[in-house]
mmCIF file with all atom_site columns, C-alpha atoms in Angstrom:
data_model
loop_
_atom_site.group_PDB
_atom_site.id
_atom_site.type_symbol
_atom_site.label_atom_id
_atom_site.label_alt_id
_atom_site.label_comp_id
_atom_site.label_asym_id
_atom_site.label_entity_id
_atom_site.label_seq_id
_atom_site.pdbx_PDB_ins_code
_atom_site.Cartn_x
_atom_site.Cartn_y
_atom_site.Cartn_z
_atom_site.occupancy
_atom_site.B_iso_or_equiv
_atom_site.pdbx_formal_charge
_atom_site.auth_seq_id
_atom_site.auth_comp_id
_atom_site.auth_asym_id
_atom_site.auth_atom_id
_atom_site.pdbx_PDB_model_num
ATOM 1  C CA . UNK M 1 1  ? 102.642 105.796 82.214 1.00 0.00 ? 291 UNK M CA 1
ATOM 2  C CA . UNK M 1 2  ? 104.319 106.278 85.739 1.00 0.00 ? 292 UNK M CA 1
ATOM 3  C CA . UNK M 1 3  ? 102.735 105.085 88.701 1.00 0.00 ? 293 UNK M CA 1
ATOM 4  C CA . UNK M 1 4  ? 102.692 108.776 90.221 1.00 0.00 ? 294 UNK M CA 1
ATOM 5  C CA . UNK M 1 5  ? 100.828 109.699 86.670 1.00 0.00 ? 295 UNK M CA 1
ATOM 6  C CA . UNK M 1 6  ? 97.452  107.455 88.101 1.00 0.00 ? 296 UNK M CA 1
ATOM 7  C CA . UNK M 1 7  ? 94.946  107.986 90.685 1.00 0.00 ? 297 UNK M CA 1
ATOM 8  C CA . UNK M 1 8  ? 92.514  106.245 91.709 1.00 0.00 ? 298 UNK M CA 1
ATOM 9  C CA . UNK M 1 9  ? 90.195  108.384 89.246 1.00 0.00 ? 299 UNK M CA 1
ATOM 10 C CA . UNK M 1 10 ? 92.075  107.100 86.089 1.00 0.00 ? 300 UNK M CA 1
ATOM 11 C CA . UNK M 1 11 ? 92.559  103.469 86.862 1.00 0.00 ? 301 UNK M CA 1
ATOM 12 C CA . UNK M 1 12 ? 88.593  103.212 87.844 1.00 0.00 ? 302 UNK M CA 1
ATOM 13 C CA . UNK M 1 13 ? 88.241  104.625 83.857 1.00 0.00 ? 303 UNK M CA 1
ATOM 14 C CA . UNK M 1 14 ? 91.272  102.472 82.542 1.00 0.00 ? 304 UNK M CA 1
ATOM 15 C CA . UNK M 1 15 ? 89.605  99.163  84.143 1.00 0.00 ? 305 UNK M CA 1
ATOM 16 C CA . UNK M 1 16 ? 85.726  99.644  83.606 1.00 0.00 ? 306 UNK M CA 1
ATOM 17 C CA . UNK M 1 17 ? 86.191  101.427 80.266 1.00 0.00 ? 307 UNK M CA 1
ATOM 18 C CA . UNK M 1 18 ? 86.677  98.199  78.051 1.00 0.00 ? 308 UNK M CA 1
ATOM 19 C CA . UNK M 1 19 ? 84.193  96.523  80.636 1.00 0.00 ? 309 UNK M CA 1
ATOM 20 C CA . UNK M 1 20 ? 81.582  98.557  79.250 1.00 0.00 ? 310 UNK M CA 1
ATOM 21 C CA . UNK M 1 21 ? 82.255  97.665  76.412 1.00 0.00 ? 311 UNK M CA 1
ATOM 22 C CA . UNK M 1 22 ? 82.197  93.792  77.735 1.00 0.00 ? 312 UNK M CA 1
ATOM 23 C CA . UNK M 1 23 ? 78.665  94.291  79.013 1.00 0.00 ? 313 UNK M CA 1
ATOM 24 C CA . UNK M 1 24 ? 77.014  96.039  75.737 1.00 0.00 ? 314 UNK M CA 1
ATOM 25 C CA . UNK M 1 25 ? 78.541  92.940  73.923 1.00 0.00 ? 315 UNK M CA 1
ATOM 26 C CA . UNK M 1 26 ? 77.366  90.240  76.045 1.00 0.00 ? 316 UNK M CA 1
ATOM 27 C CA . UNK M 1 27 ? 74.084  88.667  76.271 1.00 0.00 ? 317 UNK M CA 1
ATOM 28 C CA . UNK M 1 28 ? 74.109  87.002  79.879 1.00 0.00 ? 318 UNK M CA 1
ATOM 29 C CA . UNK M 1 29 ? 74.128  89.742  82.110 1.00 0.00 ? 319 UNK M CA 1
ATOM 30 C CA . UNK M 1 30 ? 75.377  87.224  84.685 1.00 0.00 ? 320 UNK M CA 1
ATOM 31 C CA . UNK M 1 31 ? 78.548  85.901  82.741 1.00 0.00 ? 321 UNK M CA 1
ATOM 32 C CA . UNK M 1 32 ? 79.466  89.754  81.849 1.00 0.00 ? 322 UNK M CA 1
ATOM 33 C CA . UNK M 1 33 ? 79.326  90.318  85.547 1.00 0.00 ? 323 UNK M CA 1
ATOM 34 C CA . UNK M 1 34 ? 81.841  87.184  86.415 1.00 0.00 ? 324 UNK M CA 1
ATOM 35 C CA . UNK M 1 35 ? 83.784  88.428  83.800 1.00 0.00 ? 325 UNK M CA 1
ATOM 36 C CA . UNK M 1 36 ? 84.019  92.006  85.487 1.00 0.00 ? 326 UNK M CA 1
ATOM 37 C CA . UNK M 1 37 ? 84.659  90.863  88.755 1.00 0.00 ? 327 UNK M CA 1
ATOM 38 C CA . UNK M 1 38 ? 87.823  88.358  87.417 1.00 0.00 ? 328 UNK M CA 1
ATOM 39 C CA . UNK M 1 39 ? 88.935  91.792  85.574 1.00 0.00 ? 329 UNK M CA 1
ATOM 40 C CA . UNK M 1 40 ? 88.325  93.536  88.225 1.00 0.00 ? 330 UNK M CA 1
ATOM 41 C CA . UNK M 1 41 ? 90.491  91.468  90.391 1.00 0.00 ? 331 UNK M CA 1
ATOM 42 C CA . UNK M 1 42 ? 93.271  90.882  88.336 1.00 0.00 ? 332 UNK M CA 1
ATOM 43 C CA . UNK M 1 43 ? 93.941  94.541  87.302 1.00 0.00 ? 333 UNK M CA 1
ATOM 44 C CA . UNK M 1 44 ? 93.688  95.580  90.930 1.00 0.00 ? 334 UNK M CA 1
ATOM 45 C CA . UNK M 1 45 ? 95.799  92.560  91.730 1.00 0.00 ? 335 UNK M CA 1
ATOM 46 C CA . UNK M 1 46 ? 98.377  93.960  89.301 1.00 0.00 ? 336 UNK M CA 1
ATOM 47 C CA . UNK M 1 47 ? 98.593  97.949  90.802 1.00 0.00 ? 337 UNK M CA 1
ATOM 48 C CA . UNK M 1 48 ? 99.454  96.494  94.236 1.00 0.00 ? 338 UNK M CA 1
ATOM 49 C CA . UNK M 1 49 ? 101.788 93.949  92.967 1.00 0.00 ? 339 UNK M CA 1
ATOM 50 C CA . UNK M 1 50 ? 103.393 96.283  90.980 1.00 0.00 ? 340 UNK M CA 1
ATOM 51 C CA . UNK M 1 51 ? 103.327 98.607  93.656 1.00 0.00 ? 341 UNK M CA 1
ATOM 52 C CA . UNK M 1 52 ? 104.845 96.607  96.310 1.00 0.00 ? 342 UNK M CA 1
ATOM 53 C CA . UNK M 1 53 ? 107.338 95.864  94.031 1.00 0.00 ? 343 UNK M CA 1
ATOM 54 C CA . UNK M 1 54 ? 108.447 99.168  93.482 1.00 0.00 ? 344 UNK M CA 1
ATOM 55 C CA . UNK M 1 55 ? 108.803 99.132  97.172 1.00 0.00 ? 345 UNK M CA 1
ATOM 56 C CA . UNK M 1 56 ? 111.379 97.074  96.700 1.00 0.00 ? 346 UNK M CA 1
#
């Protein structure tokens, strides 16, 4: 997948897909929820990094 090929649209349903998933399978509604947020920050962390460096 190109970086042109992803809005903002599909990377919301590529990252909280599988995090879903995370919450149905998790009992502590407060770990799931730490766990999102980490997820959350590293794949967002990851599209600007990766972004930047295409910059380059």
């Amino acid at each position: 997948m190109n970086i042109e090929d992803v809005n903002v649209s599909n990377l919301f349903m590529l990252v909280t897909e599988p995090l879903c998933q995370q919450i149905s399978d998790t009992c502590s509604t407060a770990n799931a929820f730490r766990h999102i947020h980490r997820d959350l920050t590293l794949a967002l962390g990851n599209v600007v990094h990766d972004d930047l460096a295409a910059d380059d």
